[in-house]
mmCIF file of C-alpha atoms and ligand atoms in Angstrom:
data_model
loop_
_atom_site.group_PDB
_atom_site.id
_atom_site.type_symbol
_atom_site.label_atom_id
_atom_site.label_comp_id
_atom_site.label_asym_id
_atom_site.label_seq_id
_atom_site.Cartn_x
_atom_site.Cartn_y
_atom_site.Cartn_z
ATOM 1 C CA MET Z 291 8.727 -73.165 -13.591
ATOM 2 C CA ALA Z 292 7.999 -76.910 -13.884
ATOM 3 C CA GLU Z 293 5.431 -76.641 -11.115
ATOM 4 C CA LEU Z 294 3.565 -79.674 -12.446
ATOM 5 C CA ASN Z 295 6.664 -81.830 -12.682
ATOM 6 C CA GLY Z 296 5.753 -85.445 -12.045
ATOM 7 C CA LYS Z 297 1.992 -84.812 -12.060
ATOM 8 C CA ASN Z 298 -0.215 -87.209 -14.014
ATOM 9 C CA LEU Z 299 -3.245 -85.469 -15.463
ATOM 10 C CA VAL Z 300 -6.181 -86.812 -17.429
ATOM 11 C CA LEU Z 301 -7.513 -84.053 -19.661
ATOM 12 C CA GLY Z 302 -11.142 -84.627 -20.603
ATOM 13 C CA VAL Z 303 -12.513 -82.775 -23.623
ATOM 14 C CA THR Z 304 -16.265 -82.632 -24.208
ATOM 15 C CA GLY Z 305 -18.251 -81.160 -27.097
ATOM 16 C CA GLY Z 306 -18.034 -77.394 -27.243
ATOM 17 C CA ILE Z 307 -16.282 -74.795 -29.337
ATOM 18 C CA ALA Z 308 -14.024 -74.028 -26.359
ATOM 19 C CA ALA Z 309 -12.374 -77.407 -27.089
ATOM 20 C CA TYR Z 310 -9.784 -75.492 -29.096
ATOM 21 C CA LYS Z 311 -8.597 -73.923 -25.829
ATOM 22 C CA ALA Z 312 -8.071 -77.421 -24.411
ATOM 23 C CA ALA Z 313 -5.306 -77.972 -26.976
ATOM 24 C CA GLU Z 314 -3.469 -74.931 -25.596
ATOM 25 C CA LEU Z 315 -4.105 -76.138 -22.046
ATOM 26 C CA ALA Z 316 -2.604 -79.550 -22.884
ATOM 27 C CA ARG Z 317 0.476 -77.783 -24.244
ATOM 28 C CA LEU Z 318 0.843 -75.660 -21.088
ATOM 29 C CA PHE Z 319 0.530 -78.732 -18.834
ATOM 30 C CA VAL Z 320 3.105 -80.674 -20.829
ATOM 31 C CA LYS Z 321 5.512 -77.737 -21.048
ATOM 32 C CA ASP Z 322 5.353 -77.455 -17.284
ATOM 33 C CA GLY Z 323 6.365 -81.069 -16.726
ATOM 34 C CA ALA Z 324 3.035 -82.889 -16.404
ATOM 35 C CA LYS Z 325 2.238 -86.204 -18.069
ATOM 36 C CA VAL Z 326 -1.071 -85.662 -19.845
ATOM 37 C CA VAL Z 327 -3.460 -88.252 -21.241
ATOM 38 C CA ALA Z 328 -6.344 -86.796 -23.238
ATOM 39 C CA VAL Z 329 -9.766 -88.410 -23.277
ATOM 40 C CA LEU Z 330 -12.337 -86.986 -25.682
ATOM 41 C CA THR Z 331 -16.067 -87.552 -25.818
ATOM 42 C CA GLU Z 332 -17.517 -88.304 -29.236
ATOM 43 C CA SER Z 333 -18.660 -84.705 -29.645
ATOM 44 C CA GLY Z 334 -15.406 -83.367 -28.205
ATOM 45 C CA ALA Z 335 -13.575 -85.243 -30.983
ATOM 46 C CA ARG Z 336 -15.752 -83.471 -33.561
ATOM 47 C CA PHE Z 337 -14.313 -80.119 -32.502
ATOM 48 C CA VAL Z 338 -10.647 -81.090 -32.108
ATOM 49 C CA THR Z 339 -9.253 -84.411 -33.227
ATOM 50 C CA PRO Z 340 -7.541 -86.947 -30.945
ATOM 51 C CA ALA Z 341 -4.494 -86.613 -33.222
ATOM 52 C CA THR Z 342 -4.053 -83.008 -32.035
ATOM 53 C CA PHE Z 343 -3.918 -84.119 -28.407
ATOM 54 C CA GLN Z 344 -1.736 -87.105 -29.215
ATOM 55 C CA ALA Z 345 0.776 -84.793 -30.886
ATOM 56 C CA LEU Z 346 0.667 -82.235 -28.059
ATOM 57 C CA THR Z 347 0.892 -84.692 -25.181
ATOM 58 C CA GLY Z 348 3.089 -87.376 -26.723
ATOM 59 C CA ASN Z 349 0.583 -89.955 -25.454
ATOM 60 C CA PRO Z 350 -2.237 -91.810 -27.195
ATOM 61 C CA ALA Z 351 -5.529 -89.920 -26.949
ATOM 62 C CA TRP Z 352 -8.618 -91.946 -26.050
ATOM 63 C CA THR Z 353 -12.263 -91.720 -27.021
ATOM 64 C CA ASP Z 354 -13.717 -95.202 -26.848
ATOM 65 C CA LEU Z 355 -14.650 -97.322 -23.871
ATOM 66 C CA TRP Z 356 -13.972 -100.402 -25.999
ATOM 67 C CA ASP Z 357 -10.609 -99.308 -27.376
ATOM 68 C CA ALA Z 358 -8.662 -102.476 -28.226
ATOM 69 C CA ARG Z 359 -5.315 -100.744 -27.454
ATOM 70 C CA MET Z 360 -6.051 -101.301 -23.760
ATOM 71 C CA PRO Z 361 -5.152 -105.006 -23.432
ATOM 72 C CA ASP Z 362 -7.456 -105.812 -20.517
ATOM 73 C CA ASN Z 363 -10.351 -103.671 -21.786
ATOM 74 C CA MET Z 364 -10.170 -101.702 -18.567
ATOM 75 C CA ALA Z 365 -9.632 -98.247 -20.067
ATOM 76 C CA HIS Z 366 -12.320 -96.853 -17.751
ATOM 77 C CA ILE Z 367 -10.138 -97.668 -14.756
ATOM 78 C CA ASP Z 368 -6.600 -97.920 -16.045
ATOM 79 C CA LEU Z 369 -6.422 -94.389 -17.452
ATOM 80 C CA THR Z 370 -6.920 -92.762 -14.067
ATOM 81 C CA ARG Z 371 -4.759 -95.171 -12.070
ATOM 82 C CA GLY Z 372 -2.019 -93.016 -10.622
ATOM 83 C CA ALA Z 373 -3.640 -89.814 -11.919
ATOM 84 C CA ASP Z 374 -3.273 -86.758 -9.700
ATOM 85 C CA ALA Z 375 -6.418 -85.164 -11.152
ATOM 86 C CA ILE Z 376 -8.929 -85.331 -13.963
ATOM 87 C CA MET Z 377 -9.483 -81.960 -15.586
ATOM 88 C CA VAL Z 378 -12.488 -81.689 -17.901
ATOM 89 C CA ALA Z 379 -12.143 -78.618 -20.144
ATOM 90 C CA PRO Z 380 -14.462 -77.728 -21.689
ATOM 91 C CA ALA Z 381 -17.210 -79.339 -19.634
ATOM 92 C CA SER Z 382 -20.487 -79.049 -21.547
ATOM 93 C CA ALA Z 383 -23.894 -78.627 -19.873
ATOM 94 C CA ASP Z 384 -24.717 -82.198 -20.859
ATOM 95 C CA PHE Z 385 -21.506 -83.538 -19.347
ATOM 96 C CA LEU Z 386 -22.043 -81.626 -16.085
ATOM 97 C CA ALA Z 387 -25.552 -83.104 -15.925
ATOM 98 C CA LYS Z 388 -24.126 -86.588 -16.385
ATOM 99 C CA LEU Z 389 -21.507 -86.036 -13.677
ATOM 100 C CA ALA Z 390 -24.092 -84.661 -11.268
ATOM 101 C CA HIS Z 391 -26.215 -87.769 -11.697
ATOM 102 C CA GLY Z 392 -23.400 -90.300 -11.771
ATOM 103 C CA LEU Z 393 -24.121 -91.404 -15.327
ATOM 104 C CA ALA Z 394 -21.403 -93.367 -17.079
ATOM 105 C CA ASP Z 395 -22.214 -94.089 -20.688
ATOM 106 C CA ASP Z 396 -18.935 -93.275 -22.406
ATOM 107 C CA LEU Z 397 -15.231 -93.464 -21.605
ATOM 108 C CA LEU Z 398 -14.845 -89.996 -20.029
ATOM 109 C CA SER Z 399 -17.958 -90.120 -17.846
ATOM 110 C CA THR Z 400 -17.034 -93.663 -16.758
ATOM 111 C CA LEU Z 401 -13.498 -92.549 -15.876
ATOM 112 C CA CYS Z 402 -14.943 -89.703 -13.806
ATOM 113 C CA LEU Z 403 -17.252 -92.067 -11.935
ATOM 114 C CA ALA Z 404 -14.510 -94.650 -11.344
ATOM 115 C CA ARG Z 405 -11.882 -92.105 -10.317
ATOM 116 C CA ASP Z 406 -9.785 -92.102 -7.200
ATOM 117 C CA CYS Z 407 -8.464 -88.554 -7.613
ATOM 118 C CA PRO Z 408 -9.770 -84.968 -7.604
ATOM 119 C CA LEU Z 409 -12.034 -83.875 -10.465
ATOM 120 C CA ILE Z 410 -11.756 -80.339 -11.837
ATOM 121 C CA VAL Z 411 -14.223 -79.048 -14.421
ATOM 122 C CA ALA Z 412 -14.202 -75.903 -16.567
ATOM 123 C CA PRO Z 413 -17.780 -75.325 -17.769
ATOM 124 C CA ALA Z 414 -18.322 -73.801 -21.206
ATOM 125 C CA MET Z 415 -21.706 -73.249 -22.820
ATOM 126 C CA ASN Z 416 -24.196 -70.750 -24.135
ATOM 127 C CA ARG Z 417 -25.275 -68.266 -21.463
ATOM 128 C CA GLN Z 418 -28.864 -69.495 -21.382
ATOM 129 C CA MET Z 419 -27.743 -73.075 -20.915
ATOM 130 C CA TRP Z 420 -25.559 -71.890 -18.031
ATOM 131 C CA GLU Z 421 -28.359 -69.854 -16.442
ATOM 132 C CA ASN Z 422 -30.881 -72.668 -16.775
ATOM 133 C CA PRO Z 423 -31.932 -73.812 -13.285
ATOM 134 C CA ALA Z 424 -31.146 -77.401 -14.248
ATOM 135 C CA THR Z 425 -27.490 -76.528 -14.982
ATOM 136 C CA GLN Z 426 -27.260 -74.413 -11.827
ATOM 137 C CA ARG Z 427 -28.685 -77.321 -9.807
ATOM 138 C CA ASN Z 428 -26.170 -79.707 -11.346
ATOM 139 C CA VAL Z 429 -23.222 -77.402 -10.664
ATOM 140 C CA LYS Z 430 -24.348 -76.916 -7.064
ATOM 141 C CA ARG Z 431 -24.553 -80.670 -6.615
ATOM 142 C CA LEU Z 432 -21.081 -81.132 -8.127
ATOM 143 C CA VAL Z 433 -19.621 -78.558 -5.733
ATOM 144 C CA GLU Z 434 -21.301 -80.371 -2.834
ATOM 145 C CA ASP Z 435 -19.752 -83.592 -4.126
ATOM 146 C CA GLY Z 436 -16.296 -82.001 -3.894
ATOM 147 C CA VAL Z 437 -15.807 -81.356 -7.602
ATOM 148 C CA ILE Z 438 -13.765 -78.207 -8.274
ATOM 149 C CA VAL Z 439 -15.567 -75.916 -10.694
ATOM 150 C CA LEU Z 440 -13.433 -73.288 -12.431
ATOM 151 C CA GLY Z 441 -15.395 -70.517 -14.129
ATOM 152 C CA PRO Z 442 -17.143 -69.938 -16.394
ATOM 153 C CA ASP Z 443 -16.334 -66.395 -17.326
ATOM 154 C CA SER Z 444 -18.593 -63.741 -18.695
ATOM 155 C CA GLY Z 445 -18.103 -62.167 -22.125
ATOM 156 C CA GLU Z 446 -18.646 -62.564 -25.829
ATOM 157 C CA GLN Z 447 -19.653 -66.083 -26.853
ATOM 158 C CA ALA Z 448 -19.022 -68.011 -30.039
ATOM 159 C CA CYS Z 449 -22.809 -68.047 -30.658
ATOM 160 C CA GLY Z 450 -22.769 -64.238 -30.862
ATOM 161 C CA GLU Z 451 -24.441 -63.653 -27.492
ATOM 162 C CA THR Z 452 -22.797 -62.058 -24.488
ATOM 163 C CA GLY Z 453 -22.993 -63.384 -20.930
ATOM 164 C CA MET Z 454 -21.810 -66.045 -18.498
ATOM 165 C CA GLY Z 455 -20.646 -69.290 -20.036
ATOM 166 C CA ARG Z 456 -17.285 -68.632 -21.692
ATOM 167 C CA MET Z 457 -14.640 -71.102 -20.628
ATOM 168 C CA LEU Z 458 -11.727 -69.529 -18.756
ATOM 169 C CA GLU Z 459 -8.676 -68.991 -20.942
ATOM 170 C CA ALA Z 460 -6.081 -71.783 -21.004
ATOM 171 C CA ALA Z 461 -3.529 -69.678 -19.113
ATOM 172 C CA GLY Z 462 -6.051 -68.954 -16.341
ATOM 173 C CA LEU Z 463 -7.010 -72.629 -16.055
ATOM 174 C CA PHE Z 464 -3.360 -73.612 -15.964
ATOM 175 C CA GLU Z 465 -2.756 -71.155 -13.118
ATOM 176 C CA GLU Z 466 -5.743 -72.560 -11.208
ATOM 177 C CA VAL Z 467 -4.485 -76.118 -11.555
ATOM 178 C CA VAL Z 468 -1.009 -75.127 -10.365
ATOM 179 C CA ALA Z 469 -2.648 -73.370 -7.399
ATOM 180 C CA PHE Z 470 -4.769 -76.434 -6.701
ATOM 181 C CA PHE Z 471 -1.649 -78.562 -6.215
ATOM 182 C CA GLN Z 472 0.006 -76.130 -3.792
ATOM 183 C CA PRO Z 473 -0.055 -77.327 -0.166
ATOM 184 C CA LYS Z 474 -2.873 -75.582 1.761
ATOM 185 C CA ARG Z 475 -0.582 -74.368 4.515
ATOM 186 C CA LEU Z 476 -2.611 -71.275 5.371
ATOM 187 C CA ALA Z 477 -6.102 -72.784 5.120
ATOM 188 C CA GLY Z 478 -8.538 -70.784 7.212
ATOM 189 C CA ARG Z 479 -6.080 -67.907 7.735
ATOM 190 C CA ARG Z 480 -6.859 -64.290 6.822
ATOM 191 C CA VAL Z 481 -3.956 -62.425 5.286
ATOM 192 C CA LEU Z 482 -3.724 -58.680 4.690
ATOM 193 C CA ILE Z 483 -0.993 -57.449 2.337
ATOM 194 C CA THR Z 484 0.123 -53.985 1.199
ATOM 195 C CA ALA Z 485 1.857 -53.742 -2.168
ATOM 196 C CA GLY Z 486 3.214 -51.288 -4.702
ATOM 197 C CA PRO Z 487 4.255 -47.691 -4.161
ATOM 198 C CA THR Z 488 2.194 -44.832 -2.792
ATOM 199 C CA PHE Z 489 1.846 -41.539 -4.635
ATOM 200 C CA GLU Z 490 1.776 -38.310 -2.674
ATOM 201 C CA ALA Z 491 0.232 -35.537 -4.731
ATOM 202 C CA LEU Z 492 1.913 -32.155 -4.865
ATOM 203 C CA ASP Z 493 -0.469 -30.705 -7.424
ATOM 204 C CA PRO Z 494 -2.878 -32.356 -9.911
ATOM 205 C CA VAL Z 495 -0.038 -33.691 -12.091
ATOM 206 C CA ARG Z 496 2.987 -34.044 -9.837
ATOM 207 C CA GLY Z 497 3.868 -35.892 -6.726
ATOM 208 C CA LEU Z 498 6.348 -37.897 -4.663
ATOM 209 C CA THR Z 499 6.554 -41.631 -5.059
ATOM 210 C CA ASN Z 500 8.857 -44.623 -4.669
ATOM 211 C CA LEU Z 501 10.014 -47.005 -7.360
ATOM 212 C CA SER Z 502 8.001 -50.200 -6.938
ATOM 213 C CA SER Z 503 6.420 -52.493 -9.515
ATOM 214 C CA GLY Z 504 4.224 -54.262 -6.950
ATOM 215 C CA LYS Z 505 5.353 -57.627 -8.350
ATOM 216 C CA MET Z 506 6.616 -59.046 -5.052
ATOM 217 C CA GLY Z 507 3.488 -58.035 -3.117
ATOM 218 C CA PHE Z 508 1.200 -59.420 -5.813
ATOM 219 C CA ALA Z 509 3.209 -62.659 -5.926
ATOM 220 C CA LEU Z 510 2.795 -62.969 -2.156
ATOM 221 C CA ALA Z 511 -0.949 -62.367 -2.448
ATOM 222 C CA ARG Z 512 -1.138 -65.106 -5.058
ATOM 223 C CA ALA Z 513 1.002 -67.505 -3.020
ATOM 224 C CA ALA Z 514 -1.092 -66.882 0.123
ATOM 225 C CA ALA Z 515 -4.324 -67.484 -1.806
ATOM 226 C CA GLU Z 516 -2.865 -70.655 -3.334
ATOM 227 C CA ALA Z 517 -2.013 -71.768 0.207
ATOM 228 C CA GLY Z 518 -5.688 -71.562 1.119
ATOM 229 C CA ALA Z 519 -5.754 -68.187 2.915
ATOM 230 C CA SER Z 520 -8.405 -65.566 2.355
ATOM 231 C CA VAL Z 521 -6.383 -62.629 1.100
ATOM 232 C CA THR Z 522 -6.991 -58.872 1.005
ATOM 233 C CA LEU Z 523 -4.496 -56.861 -0.985
ATOM 234 C CA VAL Z 524 -4.225 -53.106 -0.485
ATOM 235 C CA ALA Z 525 -2.470 -51.919 -3.623
ATOM 236 C CA GLY Z 526 -0.898 -48.594 -4.486
ATOM 237 C CA PRO Z 527 -0.875 -47.417 -8.120
ATOM 238 C CA VAL Z 528 0.532 -50.374 -10.099
ATOM 239 C CA ALA Z 529 -0.264 -52.130 -13.365
ATOM 240 C CA GLN Z 530 -0.547 -55.683 -12.026
ATOM 241 C CA PRO Z 531 -3.473 -58.062 -12.585
ATOM 242 C CA THR Z 532 -5.288 -59.098 -9.407
ATOM 243 C CA PRO Z 533 -4.426 -62.705 -8.528
ATOM 244 C CA ARG Z 534 -7.444 -65.035 -8.656
ATOM 245 C CA GLY Z 535 -9.429 -65.244 -5.465
ATOM 246 C CA VAL Z 536 -7.753 -62.185 -3.932
ATOM 247 C CA SER Z 537 -9.858 -59.222 -2.870
ATOM 248 C CA ARG Z 538 -8.156 -55.997 -3.873
ATOM 249 C CA ILE Z 539 -8.480 -52.459 -2.527
ATOM 250 C CA ASP Z 540 -6.836 -49.793 -4.695
ATOM 251 C CA VAL Z 541 -5.360 -46.749 -2.990
ATOM 252 C CA VAL Z 542 -3.106 -43.914 -4.077
ATOM 253 C CA SER Z 543 -1.563 -42.145 -1.075
ATOM 254 C CA ALA Z 544 0.002 -43.429 2.138
ATOM 255 C CA LEU Z 545 -2.877 -41.949 4.125
ATOM 256 C CA GLU Z 546 -5.374 -43.882 1.978
ATOM 257 C CA MET Z 547 -3.312 -47.049 2.388
ATOM 258 C CA HIS Z 548 -3.154 -46.439 6.138
ATOM 259 C CA ALA Z 549 -6.941 -45.958 6.325
ATOM 260 C CA ALA Z 550 -7.636 -49.086 4.247
ATOM 261 C CA VAL Z 551 -5.298 -51.200 6.392
ATOM 262 C CA MET Z 552 -6.747 -49.894 9.646
ATOM 263 C CA ARG Z 553 -10.271 -50.767 8.427
ATOM 264 C CA GLN Z 554 -9.208 -54.358 7.696
ATOM 265 C CA VAL Z 555 -6.582 -55.142 10.286
ATOM 266 C CA ALA Z 556 -8.850 -56.343 13.100
ATOM 267 C CA ASP Z 557 -10.007 -59.138 10.780
ATOM 268 C CA CYS Z 558 -6.610 -60.505 9.802
ATOM 269 C CA ASP Z 559 -4.298 -63.109 11.315
ATOM 270 C CA ILE Z 560 -1.245 -62.212 9.245
ATOM 271 C CA PHE Z 561 -0.181 -58.784 7.983
ATOM 272 C CA ILE Z 562 2.532 -58.493 5.340
ATOM 273 C CA GLY Z 563 3.733 -54.961 4.563
ATOM 274 C CA VAL Z 564 5.372 -55.158 1.155
ATOM 275 C CA ALA Z 565 4.393 -51.679 -0.033
ATOM 276 C CA ALA Z 566 7.086 -49.104 -0.658
ATOM 277 C CA VAL Z 567 5.197 -46.453 1.302
ATOM 278 C CA ALA Z 568 6.425 -42.902 0.717
ATOM 279 C CA ASP Z 569 7.933 -41.732 3.982
ATOM 280 C CA TYR Z 570 6.817 -38.127 3.409
ATOM 281 C CA ARG Z 571 3.968 -36.260 1.724
ATOM 282 C CA PRO Z 572 3.744 -32.618 0.657
ATOM 283 C CA ALA Z 573 2.357 -30.723 3.632
ATOM 284 C CA ARG Z 574 0.131 -28.571 1.462
ATOM 285 C CA PRO Z 575 -0.842 -30.153 -1.863
ATOM 286 C CA VAL Z 576 -2.322 -27.513 -4.156
ATOM 287 C CA ALA Z 577 -5.455 -27.776 -6.255
ATOM 288 C CA ASP Z 578 -4.052 -26.013 -9.342
ATOM 289 C CA LYS Z 579 -0.964 -26.963 -11.322
ATOM 290 C CA ILE Z 580 2.084 -25.173 -9.977
ATOM 291 C CA LYS Z 581 3.468 -22.756 -12.556
ATOM 292 C CA LYS Z 582 7.132 -22.818 -13.448
ATOM 293 C CA GLU Z 583 9.154 -19.919 -12.155
ATOM 294 C CA ASP Z 584 12.783 -19.160 -12.671
ATOM 295 C CA LYS Z 585 13.762 -19.447 -9.018
ATOM 296 C CA PRO Z 586 14.244 -22.219 -6.474
ATOM 297 C CA MET Z 587 11.061 -23.572 -4.928
ATOM 298 C CA GLU Z 588 10.590 -24.778 -1.405
ATOM 299 C CA ILE Z 589 8.225 -27.626 -0.678
ATOM 300 C CA THR Z 590 7.494 -28.587 2.892
ATOM 301 C CA ILE Z 591 6.994 -32.294 3.350
ATOM 302 C CA GLU Z 592 5.735 -34.060 6.434
ATOM 303 C CA PRO Z 593 6.118 -37.661 7.575
ATOM 304 C CA ASN Z 594 3.545 -40.290 6.715
ATOM 305 C CA PRO Z 595 2.382 -42.783 9.336
ATOM 306 C CA ASP Z 596 4.377 -46.003 9.487
ATOM 307 C CA ILE Z 597 1.589 -48.466 8.716
ATOM 308 C CA LEU Z 598 3.491 -51.602 9.606
ATOM 309 C CA ALA Z 599 4.862 -50.219 12.883
ATOM 310 C CA GLU Z 600 1.370 -49.113 13.872
ATOM 311 C CA VAL Z 601 -0.136 -52.517 13.103
ATOM 312 C CA ALA Z 602 2.663 -54.278 14.999
ATOM 313 C CA ALA Z 603 2.085 -52.001 18.012
ATOM 314 C CA ARG Z 604 -1.602 -52.924 18.356
ATOM 315 C CA PRO Z 605 -2.526 -54.571 21.658
ATOM 316 C CA GLN Z 606 -3.249 -57.856 19.859
ATOM 317 C CA PRO Z 607 -1.300 -57.578 16.634
ATOM 318 C CA PRO Z 608 -1.576 -60.018 13.772
ATOM 319 C CA PHE Z 609 1.609 -61.889 12.858
ATOM 320 C CA CYS Z 610 3.502 -59.021 11.198
ATOM 321 C CA VAL Z 611 5.978 -59.373 8.348
ATOM 322 C CA GLY Z 612 8.018 -56.467 7.023
ATOM 323 C CA PHE Z 613 10.177 -55.942 3.973
ATOM 324 C CA ALA Z 614 13.478 -54.137 3.936
ATOM 325 C CA ALA Z 615 14.957 -53.133 0.617
ATOM 326 C CA GLU Z 616 18.481 -51.848 1.086
ATOM 327 C CA ASN Z 617 21.351 -51.107 -1.211
ATOM 328 C CA ARG Z 618 24.043 -52.245 1.242
ATOM 329 C CA ASP Z 619 24.566 -53.735 4.720
ATOM 330 C CA LEU Z 620 21.351 -55.660 4.248
ATOM 331 C CA GLU Z 621 21.484 -57.770 7.379
ATOM 332 C CA LYS Z 622 22.365 -54.873 9.674
ATOM 333 C CA TYR Z 623 19.583 -52.584 8.413
ATOM 334 C CA ALA Z 624 16.943 -55.289 7.990
ATOM 335 C CA GLU Z 625 17.561 -56.733 11.446
ATOM 336 C CA GLY Z 626 17.543 -53.175 12.832
ATOM 337 C CA LYS Z 627 14.069 -52.642 11.339
ATOM 338 C CA ARG Z 628 12.857 -55.934 12.709
ATOM 339 C CA GLN Z 629 13.934 -54.953 16.227
ATOM 340 C CA LYS Z 630 12.674 -51.377 15.976
ATOM 341 C CA LYS Z 631 9.236 -52.260 14.606
ATOM 342 C CA LYS Z 632 9.022 -55.390 16.815
ATOM 343 C CA LEU Z 633 8.379 -57.747 13.920
ATOM 344 C CA PRO Z 634 8.737 -61.535 14.149
ATOM 345 C CA LEU Z 635 9.898 -61.685 10.520
ATOM 346 C CA VAL Z 636 11.574 -59.325 8.057
ATOM 347 C CA ILE Z 637 12.348 -60.151 4.445
ATOM 348 C CA GLY Z 638 15.479 -58.351 3.329
ATOM 349 C CA ASN Z 639 16.613 -57.849 -0.216
ATOM 350 C CA LEU Z 640 19.176 -55.750 -1.983
ATOM 351 C CA VAL Z 641 17.394 -53.301 -4.294
ATOM 352 C CA GLN Z 642 19.825 -54.149 -7.066
ATOM 353 C CA ASP Z 643 18.587 -57.793 -6.868
ATOM 354 C CA GLY Z 644 14.864 -57.336 -7.057
ATOM 355 C CA LEU Z 645 13.543 -53.887 -7.932
ATOM 356 C CA GLY Z 646 11.176 -54.055 -10.901
ATOM 357 C CA GLY Z 647 12.446 -57.439 -12.085
ATOM 358 C CA ASP Z 648 10.739 -60.813 -12.208
ATOM 359 C CA SER Z 649 13.110 -62.535 -9.834
ATOM 360 C CA ASN Z 650 14.509 -61.712 -6.431
ATOM 361 C CA THR Z 651 17.148 -62.763 -3.932
ATOM 362 C CA VAL Z 652 15.971 -62.448 -0.355
ATOM 363 C CA ALA Z 653 17.029 -63.319 3.160
ATOM 364 C CA LEU Z 654 14.504 -64.109 5.892
ATOM 365 C CA LEU Z 655 15.375 -62.690 9.301
ATOM 366 C CA ASP Z 656 13.631 -63.957 12.402
ATOM 367 C CA ASP Z 657 14.452 -64.753 16.030
ATOM 368 C CA ARG Z 658 16.398 -67.804 14.892
ATOM 369 C CA GLY Z 659 18.669 -65.828 12.610
ATOM 370 C CA ARG Z 660 19.120 -65.446 8.880
ATOM 371 C CA HIS Z 661 17.745 -67.817 6.245
ATOM 372 C CA GLN Z 662 19.067 -67.039 2.793
ATOM 373 C CA LEU Z 663 16.927 -68.068 -0.177
ATOM 374 C CA ALA Z 664 18.454 -68.780 -3.562
ATOM 375 C CA PRO Z 665 17.716 -66.334 -6.413
ATOM 376 C CA ALA Z 666 14.370 -67.342 -7.951
ATOM 377 C CA PRO Z 667 11.308 -66.004 -9.756
ATOM 378 C CA LYS Z 668 9.222 -63.808 -7.431
ATOM 379 C CA LEU Z 669 6.352 -66.312 -7.261
ATOM 380 C CA GLU Z 670 8.736 -69.048 -6.133
ATOM 381 C CA VAL Z 671 10.262 -66.703 -3.534
ATOM 382 C CA ALA Z 672 6.740 -65.770 -2.406
ATOM 383 C CA ARG Z 673 5.789 -69.429 -1.945
ATOM 384 C CA ALA Z 674 8.899 -70.003 0.160
ATOM 385 C CA ILE Z 675 8.089 -66.959 2.317
ATOM 386 C CA ILE Z 676 4.499 -68.181 2.764
ATOM 387 C CA GLY Z 677 5.848 -71.611 3.757
ATOM 388 C CA HIS Z 678 8.095 -69.957 6.357
ATOM 389 C CA ILE Z 679 5.204 -67.861 7.712
ATOM 390 C CA ALA Z 680 3.011 -70.972 7.921
ATOM 391 C CA GLN Z 681 5.735 -72.734 9.862
ATOM 392 C CA MET Z 682 6.252 -69.789 12.228
ATOM 393 C CA THR Z 683 2.537 -69.341 12.871
ATOM 394 C CA GLY Z 684 2.032 -73.033 13.441
ATOM 395 C CA ALA Z 685 -0.409 -73.444 10.575
ATOM 396 C CA ARG Z 686 -0.809 -77.063 9.716
ATOM 397 C CA GLY Z 687 0.042 -78.249 6.207
ATOM 398 C CA LYS Z 688 -1.955 -80.710 4.224
HETATM 399 O O1 C5P C 72 11.295 -48.365 7.595
HETATM 400 P P1 C5P C 72 11.156 -48.871 6.216
HETATM 401 O O2 C5P C 72 10.284 -47.994 5.388
HETATM 402 O O3 C5P C 72 12.397 -49.193 5.486
HETATM 403 O O4 C5P C 72 10.438 -50.296 6.440
HETATM 404 C C1 C5P C 72 9.984 -51.044 5.417
HETATM 405 C C2 C5P C 72 8.783 -51.842 5.875
HETATM 406 O O5 C5P C 72 7.832 -51.029 6.548
HETATM 407 C C3 C5P C 72 8.027 -52.402 4.690
HETATM 408 O O6 C5P C 72 7.481 -53.623 5.109
HETATM 409 C C4 C5P C 72 6.963 -51.356 4.427
HETATM 410 O O7 C5P C 72 5.850 -51.898 3.752
HETATM 411 C C5 C5P C 72 6.631 -50.876 5.806
HETATM 412 N N1 C5P C 72 6.247 -49.449 5.887
HETATM 413 C C6 C5P C 72 4.953 -49.100 6.199
HETATM 414 N N2 C5P C 72 4.615 -47.756 6.314
HETATM 415 C C7 C5P C 72 5.537 -46.800 6.083
HETATM 416 C C8 C5P C 72 6.855 -47.152 5.747
HETATM 417 C C9 C5P C 72 7.177 -48.497 5.655
HETATM 418 O O8 C5P C 72 4.102 -49.971 6.389
HETATM 419 N N3 C5P C 72 5.177 -45.517 6.185
#
């Protein structure tokens, strides 16, 4: 999506087996439009060579404070001039200790000390090194100093042990860096989102549901979290990974979704109902599987509560956003829903444009009229919707 277009990144690589993941990270940054300059510590260069990073980034890779290629011998300053961030991945226990104490005895640590840009580190080490109180103290100090610490993860380690200390995967780090650069337009806001379908059981193996992949709701949760909000996502049965930093509550039926939302709603500033909630549920679900008979069957269904309408009708409602998926007359139906449910904002889309796919074409309907967005990947659409919500709720951007 070229989200890092125009960004200048210094990628620091210290000594750890996870250095091989840094090569993939460099590739992801470059592919997404960033200019990347790699700086390796001496031990980092023992795991992956500077030539690898030079080839992947198209820029010289640096290791030496006294490198004669820098005409004024100011590599420790020049390499971060104009940088948007330094990302150290992997960051070894030793390197974190150096950073925490302001030591500068090689090119990378000197660049970090002399920087005028954000510093992001991705720790990677053996689990006992990570758990050591000295490392924990150093990480705490770095966080207090404003350094962004991503990970580590828990799992199998190259040394054969299992525990905390694995570096996050390159794709996860890439996503975090993209999120880091998003404007924090909803900082301090609490956002509650419903997503996916609901499933209304008829018997243990059958039920009523709606077609919904959950992709749009999950993209909105991610975009809201990227914008600095604290996000709770109430998700129906979908196979979507939880966006980083989002707290997720899984539900199955509309009644469960309703209960989960009602438990959370008093603590939210913004409520976005993206879920395709089943309008009806079987009145009498049965415990045993219904046997096939050669005659028509009657099933009585009863209406489910309208979660969004109920939230919007609270005495002090959060800022409520609804979705309207229609197959024709989009503006008429979507605006009708907005009026009926008394919502400040409705996002309308034609089902043929968005259902199940990775991109969507939506129109935003509010008191000022219709704002059509161009067709785009769902995450891009979600970011635009979050920007619009931030504007409408008067949240200040960074
Ligand atoms: O009325 P309709 O179902 O088309 O409205 C769609 C909007 O209302 C969506 O935002 C959806 O999440 C929400 N909704 C809800 N509870 C329902 C039905 C719809 O929250 N029972």
